[in-house]
Amino acid sequence: MSIADNIKRVINNIGEAAIQSGHNPQDIMLVGVTKTVGVEQAREMLQAGVNNIGENRPQELLRKYGALTKNEAGMETSMEANIKARTRWHLIGHLQTNKVKSIIGQVSLIHSVDSLRLAEEIDKRAAQIGRVVDILAEINIAREQSKHGIYPEKAREFALLLLKLTNIRLKGLMCVAPNVENQEDNRKYFAQMRDIMIDINKNLVHNENLTDLSMGMTNDYIAAICEGATIVRVGTGIFGAN
Ligand SMILES: *Cc1c(COP(=O)(O)O)cnc(C)c1O
């Protein structure tokens, strides 16, 4: 199957899962995760109509950003200009504070904010370039040792601290659920994510409601959508297992 065929299938699955669970397919964003592939395959994905690209390492995000928004001669032809204009870049992996400065100008949404120190650094660097940067708070929903993120019971307190920073905009929550055989086993975690967001919103004034849940990967995005995901992050489902 080609990359374009895979994308069609994923988009179809997203649409069906949304409709069957009473959600609007248009409210669900597909982030194509290119961390295991090179520039050519990433370009193929963007040209097949995926406008949101996710990388988990800052250096690799910058490398692909450079290669996809300029041609080999360092020029911007209409193809590069088109890609540049419509592509949004997502940092989905763990971010070290000393890497924030390098990506702050390129990134559209940072999914993986897991400490106040990191949030403060993003806020500071965003202020320096006169931007307000969208972020998500990462929750370690299944309390796994191997994963990053805030524990569920600390989520509300963390969100309220992030909302005080004026050059970041907290849009919602993100999680990486356990690696399971049967995605139904992750539904309870996705439901908990939704409940945490509802709980946080009860403690906010109306105009700053959180709206986004970035949850669901190749193996569990259908279950995530059924529980209210608004962003799914799919790599293997687009590019195959390498
Ligand atoms: C790699 C990665 C994905 C995509 O995983 P697939 O199983 O290949 O779809 C999604 N989110 C994060 C944070 C990742 O690191």
Tab-separated table of C-alpha atoms and ligand atoms in Angstrom:
chain	number	residue	atom	x	y	z
A	1	MET	CA	0.000	0.000	0.000
A	2	SER	CA	1.251	3.468	-0.844
A	3	ILE	CA	1.506	6.300	1.660
A	4	ALA	CA	-1.458	7.983	-0.025
A	5	ASP	CA	-3.549	4.787	0.261
A	6	ASN	CA	-2.646	4.417	3.916
A	7	ILE	CA	-3.636	8.015	4.601
A	8	LYS	CA	-6.993	7.452	2.896
A	9	ARG	CA	-7.601	4.406	5.057
A	10	VAL	CA	-6.653	6.208	8.275
A	11	ILE	CA	-8.874	9.186	7.403
A	12	ASN	CA	-11.749	6.798	6.654
A	13	ASN	CA	-11.270	5.017	9.967
A	14	ILE	CA	-11.204	8.354	11.795
A	15	GLY	CA	-14.451	9.379	10.097
A	16	GLU	CA	-16.211	6.118	10.893
A	17	ALA	CA	-15.094	6.055	14.522
A	18	ALA	CA	-16.175	9.672	14.955
A	19	ILE	CA	-19.612	9.166	13.453
A	20	GLN	CA	-20.244	5.920	15.327
A	21	SER	CA	-19.410	7.585	18.629
A	22	GLY	CA	-21.339	10.795	17.990
A	23	HIS	CA	-18.409	13.082	17.183
A	24	ASN	CA	-17.856	15.281	14.156
A	25	PRO	CA	-15.043	13.920	11.913
A	26	GLN	CA	-14.053	17.504	11.134
A	27	ASP	CA	-13.253	18.125	14.790
A	28	ILE	CA	-10.504	15.505	14.724
A	29	MET	CA	-7.025	16.442	13.566
A	30	LEU	CA	-4.675	13.845	12.108
A	31	VAL	CA	-1.029	14.488	12.939
A	32	GLY	CA	1.186	12.381	10.678
A	33	VAL	CA	4.202	11.239	12.673
A	34	THR	CA	7.349	11.159	10.529
A	35	LYS	CA	9.950	10.250	13.163
A	36	THR	CA	10.844	6.914	11.508
A	37	VAL	CA	11.021	8.161	7.918
A	38	GLY	CA	13.087	10.540	5.830
A	39	VAL	CA	12.331	13.797	4.087
A	40	GLU	CA	11.047	12.176	0.867
A	41	GLN	CA	8.373	10.150	2.631
A	42	ALA	CA	7.416	13.094	4.798
A	43	ARG	CA	6.977	15.176	1.624
A	44	GLU	CA	4.826	12.446	0.102
A	45	MET	CA	2.583	12.578	3.155
A	46	LEU	CA	2.229	16.360	2.981
A	47	GLN	CA	1.478	16.225	-0.732
A	48	ALA	CA	-1.206	13.625	-0.081
A	49	GLY	CA	-2.997	16.299	1.941
A	50	VAL	CA	-1.912	15.815	5.565
A	51	ASN	CA	-1.258	19.310	6.936
A	52	ASN	CA	-0.056	18.417	10.402
A	53	ILE	CA	3.350	16.816	10.879
A	54	GLY	CA	4.681	15.461	14.170
A	55	GLU	CA	8.244	14.777	15.264
A	56	ASN	CA	9.439	13.746	18.676
A	57	ARG	CA	12.913	15.276	18.529
A	58	PRO	CA	13.567	19.001	18.104
A	59	GLN	CA	16.638	18.495	15.898
A	60	GLU	CA	14.743	16.230	13.518
A	61	LEU	CA	11.805	18.627	13.361
A	62	LEU	CA	14.187	21.422	12.376
A	63	ARG	CA	15.993	19.249	9.838
A	64	LYS	CA	12.757	18.280	8.100
A	65	TYR	CA	11.407	21.810	8.357
A	66	GLY	CA	14.493	23.080	6.552
A	67	ALA	CA	14.442	20.369	3.895
A	68	LEU	CA	10.701	20.640	3.179
A	69	THR	CA	10.459	24.417	3.017
A	70	LYS	CA	13.469	24.937	0.716
A	71	ASN	CA	14.725	22.953	-2.266
A	72	GLU	CA	18.289	21.646	-2.661
A	73	ALA	CA	19.468	25.003	-3.961
A	74	GLY	CA	18.129	26.682	-0.825
A	75	MET	CA	15.273	28.257	-2.780
A	76	GLU	CA	11.598	28.345	-2.146
A	77	THR	CA	9.679	27.285	-5.283
A	78	SER	CA	5.897	27.199	-5.343
A	79	MET	CA	5.948	23.652	-3.959
A	80	GLU	CA	8.004	24.647	-0.936
A	81	ALA	CA	5.992	27.837	-0.480
A	82	ASN	CA	2.775	25.819	-0.528
A	83	ILE	CA	4.069	23.318	2.019
A	84	LYS	CA	5.337	26.127	4.218
A	85	ALA	CA	2.045	27.978	4.144
A	86	ARG	CA	-0.233	25.097	5.071
A	87	THR	CA	1.854	22.788	7.255
A	88	ARG	CA	1.701	22.925	11.031
A	89	TRP	CA	4.581	21.429	12.981
A	90	HIS	CA	3.960	19.451	16.163
A	91	LEU	CA	6.567	18.546	18.768
A	92	ILE	CA	5.199	15.369	20.339
A	93	GLY	CA	8.189	13.889	22.213
A	94	HIS	CA	9.931	14.815	25.431
A	95	LEU	CA	11.413	18.311	25.229
A	96	GLN	CA	14.469	19.450	27.167
A	97	THR	CA	14.474	23.058	28.301
A	98	ASN	CA	17.758	23.751	26.508
A	99	LYS	CA	16.148	22.839	23.147
A	100	VAL	CA	13.166	25.174	23.433
A	101	LYS	CA	14.938	28.187	21.955
A	102	SER	CA	15.806	26.348	18.737
A	103	ILE	CA	12.248	25.322	17.852
A	104	ILE	CA	10.143	28.119	19.286
A	105	GLY	CA	9.796	29.889	15.939
A	106	GLN	CA	8.833	26.795	13.924
A	107	VAL	CA	6.502	24.845	16.171
A	108	SER	CA	2.703	25.206	16.090
A	109	LEU	CA	1.793	22.996	19.029
A	110	ILE	CA	3.987	21.471	21.736
A	111	HIS	CA	2.166	18.350	22.976
A	112	SER	CA	4.617	17.269	25.632
A	113	VAL	CA	4.756	19.918	28.361
A	114	ASP	CA	5.435	17.890	31.491
A	115	SER	CA	6.978	20.326	33.979
A	116	LEU	CA	6.497	23.887	35.141
A	117	ARG	CA	10.148	24.571	34.419
A	118	LEU	CA	9.660	23.615	30.769
A	119	ALA	CA	6.471	25.670	30.523
A	120	GLU	CA	8.262	28.707	31.949
A	121	GLU	CA	11.078	28.323	29.429
A	122	ILE	CA	8.594	28.091	26.530
A	123	ASP	CA	6.801	31.147	27.898
A	124	LYS	CA	10.056	33.095	28.130
A	125	ARG	CA	11.268	32.173	24.637
A	126	ALA	CA	7.854	32.838	23.117
A	127	ALA	CA	7.848	36.298	24.694
A	128	GLN	CA	11.279	36.991	23.205
A	129	ILE	CA	9.979	36.440	19.677
A	130	GLY	CA	6.637	38.117	20.360
A	131	ARG	CA	4.492	35.011	20.059
A	132	VAL	CA	1.939	33.121	22.099
A	133	VAL	CA	2.686	29.413	21.653
A	134	ASP	CA	0.013	26.711	21.894
A	135	ILE	CA	0.800	23.836	24.222
A	136	LEU	CA	-0.737	20.708	25.754
A	137	ALA	CA	-0.033	19.289	29.200
A	138	GLU	CA	1.221	15.714	29.028
A	139	ILE	CA	-0.456	13.352	31.490
A	140	ASN	CA	1.081	10.019	32.513
A	141	ILE	CA	-2.365	8.498	32.504
A	142	ALA	CA	-1.400	4.909	33.312
A	143	ARG	CA	1.345	5.921	35.782
A	144	GLU	CA	4.030	4.119	33.787
A	145	GLN	CA	7.630	4.413	34.986
A	146	SER	CA	8.862	4.562	31.408
A	147	LYS	CA	6.645	7.495	30.406
A	148	HIS	CA	6.775	11.221	30.894
A	149	GLY	CA	3.917	13.355	32.111
A	150	ILE	CA	2.107	14.661	35.141
A	151	TYR	CA	0.210	12.177	37.301
A	152	PRO	CA	-3.571	12.471	36.957
A	153	GLU	CA	-4.159	13.758	40.487
A	154	LYS	CA	-1.747	16.658	39.865
A	155	ALA	CA	-3.235	17.643	36.519
A	156	ARG	CA	-5.619	20.316	37.735
A	157	GLU	CA	-3.011	22.111	39.848
A	158	PHE	CA	-0.529	21.930	36.936
A	159	ALA	CA	-3.046	23.323	34.445
A	160	LEU	CA	-3.892	26.249	36.712
A	161	LEU	CA	-0.191	27.153	36.961
A	162	LEU	CA	0.258	26.964	33.169
A	163	LEU	CA	-2.744	29.209	32.623
A	164	LYS	CA	-0.971	32.005	34.510
A	165	LEU	CA	1.786	32.219	31.886
A	166	THR	CA	0.852	34.771	29.272
A	167	ASN	CA	2.997	33.716	26.290
A	168	ILE	CA	1.766	30.136	26.231
A	169	ARG	CA	-1.802	29.089	25.546
A	170	LEU	CA	-2.842	25.823	27.193
A	171	LYS	CA	-5.183	24.144	24.701
A	172	GLY	CA	-5.699	20.772	26.368
A	173	LEU	CA	-4.101	17.504	27.403
A	174	MET	CA	-2.001	14.797	25.788
A	175	CYS	CA	-1.139	11.228	26.723
A	176	VAL	CA	0.683	8.195	25.394
A	177	ALA	CA	-1.386	5.214	26.494
A	178	PRO	CA	0.127	1.784	27.269
A	179	ASN	CA	1.196	-0.497	24.468
A	180	VAL	CA	-1.625	-3.061	24.437
A	181	GLU	CA	-2.738	-5.889	22.130
A	182	ASN	CA	-6.377	-4.888	22.246
A	183	GLN	CA	-7.081	-1.164	22.026
A	184	GLU	CA	-10.280	-1.576	24.024
A	185	ASP	CA	-7.987	-2.025	27.033
A	186	ASN	CA	-6.947	1.637	26.682
A	187	ARG	CA	-10.475	3.043	26.615
A	188	LYS	CA	-10.536	3.486	30.375
A	189	TYR	CA	-7.423	5.666	30.166
A	190	PHE	CA	-8.838	7.780	27.351
A	191	ALA	CA	-12.058	8.205	29.333
A	192	GLN	CA	-9.995	9.313	32.350
A	193	MET	CA	-8.250	11.907	30.171
A	194	ARG	CA	-11.620	13.311	29.153
A	195	ASP	CA	-12.759	13.406	32.787
A	196	ILE	CA	-9.580	15.217	33.847
A	197	MET	CA	-10.182	17.873	31.186
A	198	ILE	CA	-13.810	18.291	32.313
A	199	ASP	CA	-12.646	18.632	35.919
A	200	ILE	CA	-10.090	21.303	34.980
A	201	ASN	CA	-12.673	23.207	32.958
A	202	LYS	CA	-15.016	23.302	35.964
A	203	ASN	CA	-12.342	25.305	37.745
A	204	LEU	CA	-11.805	27.851	34.990
A	205	VAL	CA	-13.588	30.932	33.861
A	206	HIS	CA	-15.574	30.236	30.748
A	207	ASN	CA	-13.389	31.834	28.092
A	208	GLU	CA	-10.291	29.813	28.878
A	209	ASN	CA	-11.807	26.307	28.531
A	210	LEU	CA	-9.482	23.529	27.427
A	211	THR	CA	-10.741	21.857	24.260
A	212	ASP	CA	-8.087	19.465	22.956
A	213	LEU	CA	-7.284	15.856	23.772
A	214	SER	CA	-4.224	14.562	21.892
A	215	MET	CA	-4.526	10.811	22.367
A	216	GLY	CA	-4.453	7.736	20.182
A	217	MET	CA	-1.668	6.329	17.986
A	218	THR	CA	-1.711	3.694	15.245
A	219	ASN	CA	-2.733	0.887	17.588
A	220	ASP	CA	-5.420	2.710	19.551
A	221	TYR	CA	-6.689	5.806	17.729
A	222	ILE	CA	-10.154	4.328	17.143
A	223	ALA	CA	-10.660	3.763	20.888
A	224	ALA	CA	-9.266	7.250	21.579
A	225	ILE	CA	-11.717	8.889	19.169
A	226	CYS	CA	-14.615	7.008	20.752
A	227	GLU	CA	-13.626	8.604	24.069
A	228	GLY	CA	-13.302	12.112	22.647
A	229	ALA	CA	-9.834	12.551	21.132
A	230	THR	CA	-9.561	15.727	19.042
A	231	ILE	CA	-5.999	15.006	17.859
A	232	VAL	CA	-4.621	11.584	16.892
A	233	ARG	CA	-0.925	10.967	16.180
A	234	VAL	CA	-0.326	8.274	13.581
A	235	GLY	CA	3.051	7.104	12.250
A	236	THR	CA	3.119	3.369	11.486
A	237	GLY	CA	-0.432	3.469	10.120
A	238	ILE	CA	0.802	5.857	7.396
A	239	PHE	CA	4.343	4.660	6.735
A	240	GLY	CA	4.238	1.007	7.760
A	241	ALA	CA	6.429	-0.652	10.365
A	242	ASN	CA	10.102	-0.156	9.591
B	1	LIG	C1	5.972	7.601	17.610
B	1	LIG	C2	4.903	8.353	18.276
B	1	LIG	C3	3.596	8.320	17.774
B	1	LIG	C4	3.184	7.487	16.570
B	1	LIG	O1	3.248	6.123	16.883
B	1	LIG	P1	2.688	5.012	15.860
B	1	LIG	O2	2.427	3.859	16.741
B	1	LIG	O3	3.768	4.768	14.873
B	1	LIG	O4	1.455	5.548	15.245
B	1	LIG	C5	2.639	9.068	18.433
B	1	LIG	N1	2.937	9.804	19.533
B	1	LIG	C6	4.182	9.855	20.047
B	1	LIG	C7	4.431	10.689	21.254
B	1	LIG	C8	5.204	9.128	19.437
B	1	LIG	O5	6.438	9.187	19.956
